mmCIF file with all atom_site columns, C-alpha atoms in Angstrom:
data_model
loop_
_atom_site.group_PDB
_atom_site.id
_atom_site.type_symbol
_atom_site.label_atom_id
_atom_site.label_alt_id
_atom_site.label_comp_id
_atom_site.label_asym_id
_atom_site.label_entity_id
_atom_site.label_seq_id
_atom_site.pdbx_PDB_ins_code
_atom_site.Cartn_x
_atom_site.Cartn_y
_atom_site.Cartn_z
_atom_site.occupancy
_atom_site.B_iso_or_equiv
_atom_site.pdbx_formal_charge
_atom_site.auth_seq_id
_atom_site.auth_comp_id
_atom_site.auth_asym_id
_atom_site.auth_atom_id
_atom_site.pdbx_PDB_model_num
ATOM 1   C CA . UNK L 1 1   ? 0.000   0.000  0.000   1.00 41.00 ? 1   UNK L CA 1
ATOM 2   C CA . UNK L 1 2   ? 2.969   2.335  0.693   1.00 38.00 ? 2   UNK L CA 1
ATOM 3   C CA . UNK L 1 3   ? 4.731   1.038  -2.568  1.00 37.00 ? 3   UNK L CA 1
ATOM 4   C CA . UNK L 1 4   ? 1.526   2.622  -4.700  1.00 39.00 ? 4   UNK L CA 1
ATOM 5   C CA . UNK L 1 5   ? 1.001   5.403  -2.105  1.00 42.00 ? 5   UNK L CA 1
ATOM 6   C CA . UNK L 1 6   ? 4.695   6.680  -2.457  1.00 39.00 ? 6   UNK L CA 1
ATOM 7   C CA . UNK L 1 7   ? 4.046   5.718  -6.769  1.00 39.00 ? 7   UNK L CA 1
ATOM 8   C CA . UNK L 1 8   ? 1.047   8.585  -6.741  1.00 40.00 ? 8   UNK L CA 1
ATOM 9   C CA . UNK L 1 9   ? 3.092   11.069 -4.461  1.00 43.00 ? 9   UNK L CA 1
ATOM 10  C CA . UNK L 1 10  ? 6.382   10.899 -7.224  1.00 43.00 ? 10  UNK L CA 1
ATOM 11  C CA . UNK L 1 11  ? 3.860   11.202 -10.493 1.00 43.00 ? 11  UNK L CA 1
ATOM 12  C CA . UNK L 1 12  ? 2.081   14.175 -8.407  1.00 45.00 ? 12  UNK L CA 1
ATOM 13  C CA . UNK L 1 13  ? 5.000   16.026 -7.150  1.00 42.00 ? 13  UNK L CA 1
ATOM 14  C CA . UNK L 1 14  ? 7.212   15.626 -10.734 1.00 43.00 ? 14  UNK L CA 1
ATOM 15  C CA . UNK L 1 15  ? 4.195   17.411 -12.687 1.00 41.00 ? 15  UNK L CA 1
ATOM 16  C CA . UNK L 1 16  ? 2.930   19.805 -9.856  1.00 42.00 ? 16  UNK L CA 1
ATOM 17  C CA . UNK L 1 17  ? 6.523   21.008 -8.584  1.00 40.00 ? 17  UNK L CA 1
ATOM 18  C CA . UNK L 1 18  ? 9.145   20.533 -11.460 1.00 41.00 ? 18  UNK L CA 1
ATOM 19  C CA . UNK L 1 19  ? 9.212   23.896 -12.922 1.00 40.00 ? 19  UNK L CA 1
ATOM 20  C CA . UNK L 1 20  ? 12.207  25.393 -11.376 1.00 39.00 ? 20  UNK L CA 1
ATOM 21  C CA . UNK L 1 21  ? 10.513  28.193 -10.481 1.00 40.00 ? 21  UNK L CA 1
ATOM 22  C CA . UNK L 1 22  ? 11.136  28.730 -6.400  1.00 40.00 ? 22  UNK L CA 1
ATOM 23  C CA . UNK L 1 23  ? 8.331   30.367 -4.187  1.00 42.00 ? 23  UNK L CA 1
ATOM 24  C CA . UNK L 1 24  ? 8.399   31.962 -0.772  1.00 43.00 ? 24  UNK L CA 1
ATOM 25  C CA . UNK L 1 25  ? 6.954   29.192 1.611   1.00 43.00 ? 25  UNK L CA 1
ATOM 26  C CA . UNK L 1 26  ? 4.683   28.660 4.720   1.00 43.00 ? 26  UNK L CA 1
ATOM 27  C CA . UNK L 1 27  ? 7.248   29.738 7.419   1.00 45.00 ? 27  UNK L CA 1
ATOM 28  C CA . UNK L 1 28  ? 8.162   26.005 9.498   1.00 53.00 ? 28  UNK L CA 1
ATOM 29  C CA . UNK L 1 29  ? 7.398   23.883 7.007   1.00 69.00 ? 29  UNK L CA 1
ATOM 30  C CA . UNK L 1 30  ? 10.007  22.425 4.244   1.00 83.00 ? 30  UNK L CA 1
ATOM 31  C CA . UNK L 1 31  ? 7.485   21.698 0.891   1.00 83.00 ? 31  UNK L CA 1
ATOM 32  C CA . UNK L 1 32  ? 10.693  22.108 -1.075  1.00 81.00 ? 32  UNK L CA 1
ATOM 33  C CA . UNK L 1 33  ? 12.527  20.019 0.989   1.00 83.00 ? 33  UNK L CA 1
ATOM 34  C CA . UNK L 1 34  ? 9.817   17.370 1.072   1.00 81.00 ? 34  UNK L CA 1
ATOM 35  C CA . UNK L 1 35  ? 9.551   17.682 -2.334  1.00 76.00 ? 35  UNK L CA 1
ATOM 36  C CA . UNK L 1 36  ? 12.985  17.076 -2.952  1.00 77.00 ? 36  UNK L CA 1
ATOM 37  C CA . UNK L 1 37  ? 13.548  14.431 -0.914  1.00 78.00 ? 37  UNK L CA 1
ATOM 38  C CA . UNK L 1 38  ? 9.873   12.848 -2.684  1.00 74.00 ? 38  UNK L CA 1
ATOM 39  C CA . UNK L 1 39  ? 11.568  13.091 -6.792  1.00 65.00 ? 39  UNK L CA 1
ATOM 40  C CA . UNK L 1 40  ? 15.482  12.363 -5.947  1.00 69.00 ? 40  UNK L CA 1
ATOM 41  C CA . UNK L 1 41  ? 15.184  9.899  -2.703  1.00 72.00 ? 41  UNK L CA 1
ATOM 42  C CA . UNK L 1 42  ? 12.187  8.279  -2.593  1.00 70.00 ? 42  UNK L CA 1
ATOM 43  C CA . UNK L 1 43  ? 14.136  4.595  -1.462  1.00 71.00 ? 43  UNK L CA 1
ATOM 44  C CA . UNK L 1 44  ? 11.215  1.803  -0.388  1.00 71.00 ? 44  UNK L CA 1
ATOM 45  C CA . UNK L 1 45  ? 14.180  0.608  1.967   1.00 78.00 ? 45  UNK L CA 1
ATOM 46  C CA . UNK L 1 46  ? 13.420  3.775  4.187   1.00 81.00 ? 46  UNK L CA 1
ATOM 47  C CA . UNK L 1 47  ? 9.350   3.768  5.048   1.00 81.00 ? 47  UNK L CA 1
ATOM 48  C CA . UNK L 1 48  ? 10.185  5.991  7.875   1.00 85.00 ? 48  UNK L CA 1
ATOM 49  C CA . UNK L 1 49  ? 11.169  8.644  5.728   1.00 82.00 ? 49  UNK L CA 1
ATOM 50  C CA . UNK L 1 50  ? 9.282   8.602  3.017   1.00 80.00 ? 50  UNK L CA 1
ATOM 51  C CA . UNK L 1 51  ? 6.280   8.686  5.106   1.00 84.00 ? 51  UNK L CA 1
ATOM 52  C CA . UNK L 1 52  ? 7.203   11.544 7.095   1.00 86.00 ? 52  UNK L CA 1
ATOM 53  C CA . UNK L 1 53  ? 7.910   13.327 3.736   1.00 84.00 ? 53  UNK L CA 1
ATOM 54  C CA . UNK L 1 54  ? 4.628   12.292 2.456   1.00 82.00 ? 54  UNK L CA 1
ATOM 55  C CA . UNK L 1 55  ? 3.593   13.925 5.602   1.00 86.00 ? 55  UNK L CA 1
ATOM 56  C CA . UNK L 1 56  ? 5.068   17.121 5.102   1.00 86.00 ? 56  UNK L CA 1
ATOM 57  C CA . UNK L 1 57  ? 3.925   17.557 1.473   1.00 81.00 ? 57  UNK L CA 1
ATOM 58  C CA . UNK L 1 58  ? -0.063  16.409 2.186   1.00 81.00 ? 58  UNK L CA 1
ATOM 59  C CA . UNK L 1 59  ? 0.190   19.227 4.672   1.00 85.00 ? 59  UNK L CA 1
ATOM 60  C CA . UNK L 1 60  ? -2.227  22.167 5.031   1.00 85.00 ? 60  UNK L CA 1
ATOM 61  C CA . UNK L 1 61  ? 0.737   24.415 4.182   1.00 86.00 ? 61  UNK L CA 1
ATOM 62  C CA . UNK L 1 62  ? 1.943   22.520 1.443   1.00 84.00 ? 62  UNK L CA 1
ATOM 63  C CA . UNK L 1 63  ? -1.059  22.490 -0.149  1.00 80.00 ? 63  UNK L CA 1
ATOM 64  C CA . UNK L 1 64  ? -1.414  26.153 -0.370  1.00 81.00 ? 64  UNK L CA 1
ATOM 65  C CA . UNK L 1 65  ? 1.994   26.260 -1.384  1.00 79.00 ? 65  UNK L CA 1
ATOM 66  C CA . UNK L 1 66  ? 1.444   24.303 -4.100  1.00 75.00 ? 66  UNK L CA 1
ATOM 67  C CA . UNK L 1 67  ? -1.622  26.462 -5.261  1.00 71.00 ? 67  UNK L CA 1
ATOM 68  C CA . UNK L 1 68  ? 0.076   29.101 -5.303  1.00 70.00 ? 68  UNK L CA 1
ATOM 69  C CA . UNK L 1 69  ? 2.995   27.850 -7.964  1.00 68.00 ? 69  UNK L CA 1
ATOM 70  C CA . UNK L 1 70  ? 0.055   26.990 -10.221 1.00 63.00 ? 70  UNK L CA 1
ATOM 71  C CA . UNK L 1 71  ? -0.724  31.007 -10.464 1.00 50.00 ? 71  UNK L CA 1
ATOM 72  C CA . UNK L 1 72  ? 2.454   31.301 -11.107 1.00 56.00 ? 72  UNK L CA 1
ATOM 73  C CA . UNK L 1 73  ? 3.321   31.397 -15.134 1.00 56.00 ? 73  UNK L CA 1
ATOM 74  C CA . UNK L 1 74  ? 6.757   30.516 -16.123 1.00 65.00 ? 74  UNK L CA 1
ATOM 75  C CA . UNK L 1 75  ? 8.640   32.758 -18.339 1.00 74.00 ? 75  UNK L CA 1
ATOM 76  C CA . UNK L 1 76  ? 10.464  30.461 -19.736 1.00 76.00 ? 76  UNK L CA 1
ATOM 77  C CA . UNK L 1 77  ? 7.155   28.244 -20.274 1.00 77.00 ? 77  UNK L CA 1
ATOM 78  C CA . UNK L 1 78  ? 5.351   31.110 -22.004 1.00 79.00 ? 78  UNK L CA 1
ATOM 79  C CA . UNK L 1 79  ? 8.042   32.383 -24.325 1.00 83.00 ? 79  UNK L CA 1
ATOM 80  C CA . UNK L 1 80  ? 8.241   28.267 -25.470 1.00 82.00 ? 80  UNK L CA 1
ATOM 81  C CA . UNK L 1 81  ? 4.448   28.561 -26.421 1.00 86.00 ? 81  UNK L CA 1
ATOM 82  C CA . UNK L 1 82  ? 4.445   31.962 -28.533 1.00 86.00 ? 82  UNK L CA 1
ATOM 83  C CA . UNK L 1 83  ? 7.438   30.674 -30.019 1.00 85.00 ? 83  UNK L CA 1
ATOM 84  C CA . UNK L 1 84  ? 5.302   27.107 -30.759 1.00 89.00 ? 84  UNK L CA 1
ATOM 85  C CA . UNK L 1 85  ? 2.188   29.450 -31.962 1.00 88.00 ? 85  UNK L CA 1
ATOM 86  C CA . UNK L 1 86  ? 4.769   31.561 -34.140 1.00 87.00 ? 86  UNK L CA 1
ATOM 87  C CA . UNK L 1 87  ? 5.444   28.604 -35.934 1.00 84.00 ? 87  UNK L CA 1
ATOM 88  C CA . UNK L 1 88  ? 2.215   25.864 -35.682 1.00 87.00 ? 88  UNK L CA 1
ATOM 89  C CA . UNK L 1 89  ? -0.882  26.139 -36.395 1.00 89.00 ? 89  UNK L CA 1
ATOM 90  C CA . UNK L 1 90  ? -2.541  23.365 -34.338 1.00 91.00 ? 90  UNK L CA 1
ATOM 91  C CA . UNK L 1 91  ? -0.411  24.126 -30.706 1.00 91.00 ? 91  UNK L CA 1
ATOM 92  C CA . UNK L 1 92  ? -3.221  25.275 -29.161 1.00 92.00 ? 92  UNK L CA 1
ATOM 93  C CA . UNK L 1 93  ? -5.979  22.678 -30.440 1.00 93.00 ? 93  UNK L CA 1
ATOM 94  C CA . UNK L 1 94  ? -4.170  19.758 -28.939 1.00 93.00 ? 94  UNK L CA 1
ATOM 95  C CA . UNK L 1 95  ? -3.624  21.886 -25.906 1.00 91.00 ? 95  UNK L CA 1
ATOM 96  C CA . UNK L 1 96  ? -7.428  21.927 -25.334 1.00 93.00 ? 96  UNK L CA 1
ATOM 97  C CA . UNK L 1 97  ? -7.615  18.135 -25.590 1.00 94.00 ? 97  UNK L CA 1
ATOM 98  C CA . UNK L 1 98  ? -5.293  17.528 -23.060 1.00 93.00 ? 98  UNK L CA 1
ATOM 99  C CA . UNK L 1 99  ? -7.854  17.750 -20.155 1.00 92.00 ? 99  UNK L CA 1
ATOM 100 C CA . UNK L 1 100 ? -10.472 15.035 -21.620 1.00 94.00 ? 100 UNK L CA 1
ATOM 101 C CA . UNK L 1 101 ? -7.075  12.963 -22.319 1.00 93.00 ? 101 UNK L CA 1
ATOM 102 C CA . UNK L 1 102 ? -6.362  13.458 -18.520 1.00 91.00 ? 102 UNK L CA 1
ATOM 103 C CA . UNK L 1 103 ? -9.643  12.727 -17.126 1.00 92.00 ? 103 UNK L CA 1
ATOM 104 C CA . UNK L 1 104 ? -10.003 8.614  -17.869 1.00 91.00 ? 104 UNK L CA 1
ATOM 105 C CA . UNK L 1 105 ? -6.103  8.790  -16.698 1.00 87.00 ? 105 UNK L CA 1
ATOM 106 C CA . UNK L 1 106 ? -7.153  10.070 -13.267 1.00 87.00 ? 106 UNK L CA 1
ATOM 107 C CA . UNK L 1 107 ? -9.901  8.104  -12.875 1.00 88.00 ? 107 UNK L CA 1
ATOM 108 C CA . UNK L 1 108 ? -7.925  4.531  -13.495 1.00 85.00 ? 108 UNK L CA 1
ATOM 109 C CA . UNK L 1 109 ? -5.094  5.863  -10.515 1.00 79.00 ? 109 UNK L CA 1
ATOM 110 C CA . UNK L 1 110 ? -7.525  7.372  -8.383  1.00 80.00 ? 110 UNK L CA 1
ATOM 111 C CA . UNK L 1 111 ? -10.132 4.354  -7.763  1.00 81.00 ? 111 UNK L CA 1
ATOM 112 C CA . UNK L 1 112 ? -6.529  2.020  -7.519  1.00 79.00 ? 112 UNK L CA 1
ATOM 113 C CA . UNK L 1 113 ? -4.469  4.450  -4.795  1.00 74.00 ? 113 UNK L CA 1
ATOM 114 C CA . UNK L 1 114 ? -4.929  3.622  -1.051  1.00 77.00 ? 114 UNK L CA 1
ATOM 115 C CA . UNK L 1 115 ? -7.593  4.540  1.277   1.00 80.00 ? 115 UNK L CA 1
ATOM 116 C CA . UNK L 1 116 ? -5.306  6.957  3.213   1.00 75.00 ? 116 UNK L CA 1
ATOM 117 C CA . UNK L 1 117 ? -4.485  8.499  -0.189  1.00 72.00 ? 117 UNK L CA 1
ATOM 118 C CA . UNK L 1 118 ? -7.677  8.790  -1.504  1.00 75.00 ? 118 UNK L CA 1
ATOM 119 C CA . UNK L 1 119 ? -8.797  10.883 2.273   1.00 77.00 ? 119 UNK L CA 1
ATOM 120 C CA . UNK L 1 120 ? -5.838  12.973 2.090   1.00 72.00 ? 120 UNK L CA 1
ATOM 121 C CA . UNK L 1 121 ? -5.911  14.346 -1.917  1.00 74.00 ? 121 UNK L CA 1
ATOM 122 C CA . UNK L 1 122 ? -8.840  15.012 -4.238  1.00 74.00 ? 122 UNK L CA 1
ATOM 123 C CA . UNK L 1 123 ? -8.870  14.055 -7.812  1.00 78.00 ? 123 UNK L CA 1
ATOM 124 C CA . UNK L 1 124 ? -9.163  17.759 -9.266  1.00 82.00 ? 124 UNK L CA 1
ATOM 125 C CA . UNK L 1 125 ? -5.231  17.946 -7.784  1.00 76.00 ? 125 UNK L CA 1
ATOM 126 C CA . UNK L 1 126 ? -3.973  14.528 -9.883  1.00 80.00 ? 126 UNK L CA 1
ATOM 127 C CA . UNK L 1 127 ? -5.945  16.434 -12.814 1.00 84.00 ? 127 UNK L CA 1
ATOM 128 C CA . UNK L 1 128 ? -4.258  19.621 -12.522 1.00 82.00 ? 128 UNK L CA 1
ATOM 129 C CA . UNK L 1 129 ? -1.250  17.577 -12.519 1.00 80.00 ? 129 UNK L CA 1
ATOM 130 C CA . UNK L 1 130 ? -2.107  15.284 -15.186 1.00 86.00 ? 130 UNK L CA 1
ATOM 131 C CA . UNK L 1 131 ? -2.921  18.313 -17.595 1.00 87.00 ? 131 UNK L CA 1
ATOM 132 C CA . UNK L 1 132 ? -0.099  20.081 -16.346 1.00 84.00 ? 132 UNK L CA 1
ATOM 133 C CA . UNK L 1 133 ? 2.311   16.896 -17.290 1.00 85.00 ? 133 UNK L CA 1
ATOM 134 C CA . UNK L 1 134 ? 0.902   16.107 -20.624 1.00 89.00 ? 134 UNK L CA 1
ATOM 135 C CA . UNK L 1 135 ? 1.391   20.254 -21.626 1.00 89.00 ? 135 UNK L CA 1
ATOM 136 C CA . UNK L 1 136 ? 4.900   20.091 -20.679 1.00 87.00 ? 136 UNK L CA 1
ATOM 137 C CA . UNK L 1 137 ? 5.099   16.748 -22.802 1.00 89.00 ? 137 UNK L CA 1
ATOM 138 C CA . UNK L 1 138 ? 3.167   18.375 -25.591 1.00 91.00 ? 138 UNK L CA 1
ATOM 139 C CA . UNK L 1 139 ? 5.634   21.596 -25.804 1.00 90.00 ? 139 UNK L CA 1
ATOM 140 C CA . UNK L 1 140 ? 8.794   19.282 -25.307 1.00 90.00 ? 140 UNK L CA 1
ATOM 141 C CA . UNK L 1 141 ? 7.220   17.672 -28.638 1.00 91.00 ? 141 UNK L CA 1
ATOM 142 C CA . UNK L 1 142 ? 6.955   20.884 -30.633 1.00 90.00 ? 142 UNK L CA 1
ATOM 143 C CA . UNK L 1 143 ? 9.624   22.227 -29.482 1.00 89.00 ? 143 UNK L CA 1
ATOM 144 C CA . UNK L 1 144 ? 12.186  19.081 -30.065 1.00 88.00 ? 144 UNK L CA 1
ATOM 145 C CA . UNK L 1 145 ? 10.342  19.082 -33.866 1.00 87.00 ? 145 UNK L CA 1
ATOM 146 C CA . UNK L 1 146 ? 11.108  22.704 -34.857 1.00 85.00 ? 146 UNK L CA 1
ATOM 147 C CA . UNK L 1 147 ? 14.498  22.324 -33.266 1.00 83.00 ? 147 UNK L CA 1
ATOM 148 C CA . UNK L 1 148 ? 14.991  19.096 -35.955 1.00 83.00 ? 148 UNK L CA 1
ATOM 149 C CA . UNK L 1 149 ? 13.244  21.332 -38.837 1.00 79.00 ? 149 UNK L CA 1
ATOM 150 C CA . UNK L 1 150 ? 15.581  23.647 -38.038 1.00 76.00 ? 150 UNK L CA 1
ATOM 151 C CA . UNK L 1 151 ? 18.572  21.786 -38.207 1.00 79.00 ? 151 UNK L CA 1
ATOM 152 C CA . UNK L 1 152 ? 17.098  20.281 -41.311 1.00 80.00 ? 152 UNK L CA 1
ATOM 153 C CA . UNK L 1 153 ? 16.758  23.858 -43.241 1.00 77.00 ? 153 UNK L CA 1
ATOM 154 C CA . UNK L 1 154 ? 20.594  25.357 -42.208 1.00 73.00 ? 154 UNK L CA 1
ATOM 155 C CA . UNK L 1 155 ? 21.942  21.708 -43.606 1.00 78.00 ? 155 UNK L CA 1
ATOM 156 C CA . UNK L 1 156 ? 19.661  22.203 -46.827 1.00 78.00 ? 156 UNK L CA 1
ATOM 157 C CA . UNK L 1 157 ? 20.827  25.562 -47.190 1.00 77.00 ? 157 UNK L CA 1
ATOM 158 C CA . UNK L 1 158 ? 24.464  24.849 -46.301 1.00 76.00 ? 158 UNK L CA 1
ATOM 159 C CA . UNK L 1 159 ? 24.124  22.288 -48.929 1.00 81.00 ? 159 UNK L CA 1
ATOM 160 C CA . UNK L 1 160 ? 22.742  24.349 -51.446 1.00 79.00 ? 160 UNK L CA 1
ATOM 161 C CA . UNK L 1 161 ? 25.413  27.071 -50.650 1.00 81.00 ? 161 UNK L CA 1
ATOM 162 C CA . UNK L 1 162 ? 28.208  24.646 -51.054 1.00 83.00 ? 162 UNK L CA 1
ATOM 163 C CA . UNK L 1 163 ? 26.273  23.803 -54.723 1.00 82.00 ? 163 UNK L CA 1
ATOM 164 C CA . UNK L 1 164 ? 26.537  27.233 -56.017 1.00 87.00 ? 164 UNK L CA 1
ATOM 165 C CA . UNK L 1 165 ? 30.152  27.629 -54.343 1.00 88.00 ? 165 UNK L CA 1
ATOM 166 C CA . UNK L 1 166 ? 31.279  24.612 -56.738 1.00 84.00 ? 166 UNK L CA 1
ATOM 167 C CA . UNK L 1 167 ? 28.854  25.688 -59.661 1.00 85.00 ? 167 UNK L CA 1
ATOM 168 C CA . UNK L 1 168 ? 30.276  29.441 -59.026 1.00 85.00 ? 168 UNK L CA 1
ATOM 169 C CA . UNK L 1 169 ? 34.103  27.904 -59.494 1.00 87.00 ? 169 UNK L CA 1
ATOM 170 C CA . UNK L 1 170 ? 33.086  25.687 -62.538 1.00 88.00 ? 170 UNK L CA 1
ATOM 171 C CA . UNK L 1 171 ? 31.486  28.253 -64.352 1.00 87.00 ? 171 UNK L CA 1
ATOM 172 C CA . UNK L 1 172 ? 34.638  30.825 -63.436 1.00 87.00 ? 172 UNK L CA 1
ATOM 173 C CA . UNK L 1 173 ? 37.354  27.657 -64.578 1.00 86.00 ? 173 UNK L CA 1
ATOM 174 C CA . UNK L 1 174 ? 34.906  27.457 -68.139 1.00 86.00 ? 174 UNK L CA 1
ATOM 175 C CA . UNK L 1 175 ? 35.253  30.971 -68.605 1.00 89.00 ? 175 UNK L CA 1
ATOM 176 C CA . UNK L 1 176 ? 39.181  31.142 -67.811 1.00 89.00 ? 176 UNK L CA 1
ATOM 177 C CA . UNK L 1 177 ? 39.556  28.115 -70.306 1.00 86.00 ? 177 UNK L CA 1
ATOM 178 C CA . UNK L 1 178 ? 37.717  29.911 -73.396 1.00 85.00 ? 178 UNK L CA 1
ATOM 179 C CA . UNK L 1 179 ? 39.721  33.010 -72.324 1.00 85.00 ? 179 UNK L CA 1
ATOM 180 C CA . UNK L 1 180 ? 43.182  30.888 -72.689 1.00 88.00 ? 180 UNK L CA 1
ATOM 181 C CA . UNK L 1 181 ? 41.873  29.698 -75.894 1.00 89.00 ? 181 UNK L CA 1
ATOM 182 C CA . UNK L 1 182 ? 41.081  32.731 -77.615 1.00 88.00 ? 182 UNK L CA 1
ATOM 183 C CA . UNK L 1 183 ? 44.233  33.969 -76.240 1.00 88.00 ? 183 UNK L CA 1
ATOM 184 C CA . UNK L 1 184 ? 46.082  31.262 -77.678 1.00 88.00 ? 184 UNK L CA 1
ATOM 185 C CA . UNK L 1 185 ? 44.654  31.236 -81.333 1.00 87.00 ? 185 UNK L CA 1
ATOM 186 C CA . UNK L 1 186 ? 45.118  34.909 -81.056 1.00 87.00 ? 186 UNK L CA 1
ATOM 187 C CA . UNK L 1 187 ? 48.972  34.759 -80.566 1.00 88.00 ? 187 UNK L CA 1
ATOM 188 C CA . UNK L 1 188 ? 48.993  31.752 -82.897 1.00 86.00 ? 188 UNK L CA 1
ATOM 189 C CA . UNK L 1 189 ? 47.360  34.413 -85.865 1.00 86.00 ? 189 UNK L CA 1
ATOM 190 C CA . UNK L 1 190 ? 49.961  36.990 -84.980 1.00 85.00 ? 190 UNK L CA 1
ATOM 191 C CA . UNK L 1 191 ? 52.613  34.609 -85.054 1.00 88.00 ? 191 UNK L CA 1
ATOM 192 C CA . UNK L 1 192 ? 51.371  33.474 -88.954 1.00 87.00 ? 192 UNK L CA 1
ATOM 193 C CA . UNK L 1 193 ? 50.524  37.181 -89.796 1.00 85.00 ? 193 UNK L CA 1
ATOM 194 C CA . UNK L 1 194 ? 53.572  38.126 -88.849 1.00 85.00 ? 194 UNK L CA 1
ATOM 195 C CA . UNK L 1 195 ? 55.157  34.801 -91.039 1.00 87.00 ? 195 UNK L CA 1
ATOM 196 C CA . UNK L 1 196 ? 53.460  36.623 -94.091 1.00 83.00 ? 196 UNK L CA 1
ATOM 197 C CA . UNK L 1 197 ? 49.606  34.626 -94.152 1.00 85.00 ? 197 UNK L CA 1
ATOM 198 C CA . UNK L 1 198 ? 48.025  37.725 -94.797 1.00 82.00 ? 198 UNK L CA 1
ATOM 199 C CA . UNK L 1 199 ? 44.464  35.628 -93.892 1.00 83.00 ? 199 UNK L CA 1
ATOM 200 C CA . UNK L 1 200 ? 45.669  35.246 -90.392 1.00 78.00 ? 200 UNK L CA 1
ATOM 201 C CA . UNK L 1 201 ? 46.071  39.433 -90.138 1.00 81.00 ? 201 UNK L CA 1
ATOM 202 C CA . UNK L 1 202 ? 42.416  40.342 -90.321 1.00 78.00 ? 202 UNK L CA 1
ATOM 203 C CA . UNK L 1 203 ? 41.046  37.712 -87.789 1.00 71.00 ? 203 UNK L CA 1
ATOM 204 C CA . UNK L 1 204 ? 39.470  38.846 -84.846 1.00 73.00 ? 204 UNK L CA 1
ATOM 205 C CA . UNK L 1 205 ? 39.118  37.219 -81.428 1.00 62.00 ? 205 UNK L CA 1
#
């Protein structure tokens, strides 16, 4: 029961905390420590621990700290998604599916977590996590595809410059080449003009 107790509390705190954005906190009471210690040392060999953690984070206080990152918007977040919209056309369309994605999601964990778990959380707070989880997946999608489009474009362009670079030389060695020639039959008609072929003295190159 603690295994799938302590399973809900990492899925929870990895989508509701992870935004490494730090907030002032209820004086007394460590949410960022408990979160910490919840994401990096969650160890099933120390129930001790990870149910005083648990404790910490289910906590009045903690729960209003968490409320209060979700009115928080991330910068970083924000300038991702009008940088997405910039470039996409359907960002926001399978942004607004997210929450009827979420819903059947919740359900399933809800109705198989633990009593205790169930009388401590509510399922509007795995939503909010859920949707928030599955928005960070959907802009780490986008965002990893334009990165690969734009890779894609500067090697098709670096390709294409390096095309007209060689064309650009080829053309300039064809032009040198006819140049040589002209200059040689030109030197070669002097040469016969000069010998007395009177034919050779009227050519022009």
């Amino acid at each position: 029961m603690l295994y799938r107790q302590i399973f809900f509390i990492n899925a929870l705190v990895m989508a509701v905390f992870c935004s490494g954005t730090a907030m002032a906190q209820e004086p007394g009471v460590n949410c960022e420590g408990a979160k910490q210690y919840l994401v990096g040392q969650y160890s099933r060999s120390d129930p001790v621990n990870n149910e005083k953690y648990y404790q910490i984070w289910a906590s009045p206080e903690c729960e209003n700290y968490r409320k209060k990152a979700e009115l928080r918007v991330d910068p970083e977040i924000e300038s991702n998604e009008q940088f997405i919209r910039s470039l996409t056309s359907d960002y926001d369309e399978r942004l607004a599916k997210i929450p009827a994605i979420c819903a059947p999601i919740v359900e399933t964990r809800w109705f198989a977590a633990s009593e205790k778990f169930r009388s401590q959380q509510n399922r509007s707070e795995l939503l909010t996590a859920c949707i928030r989880n599955q928005s960070h997946s959907l802009r780490a999608e986008y965002l990893n595809r334009l990165n690969a489009d734009s890779a894609t474009q500067y090697a098709e362009k670096l390709r294409l410059n390096q095309e007209q670079i060689a064309a650009d030389k080829q053309a300039y060695a064809e032009r040198q080449a006819a140049h040589e020639m002209k200059m040689e039959q030109w030197r070669d008609a002097v040469k016969r003009c000069e010998a007395g072929q009177i034919s050779y003295c009227s050519r022009t190159f």
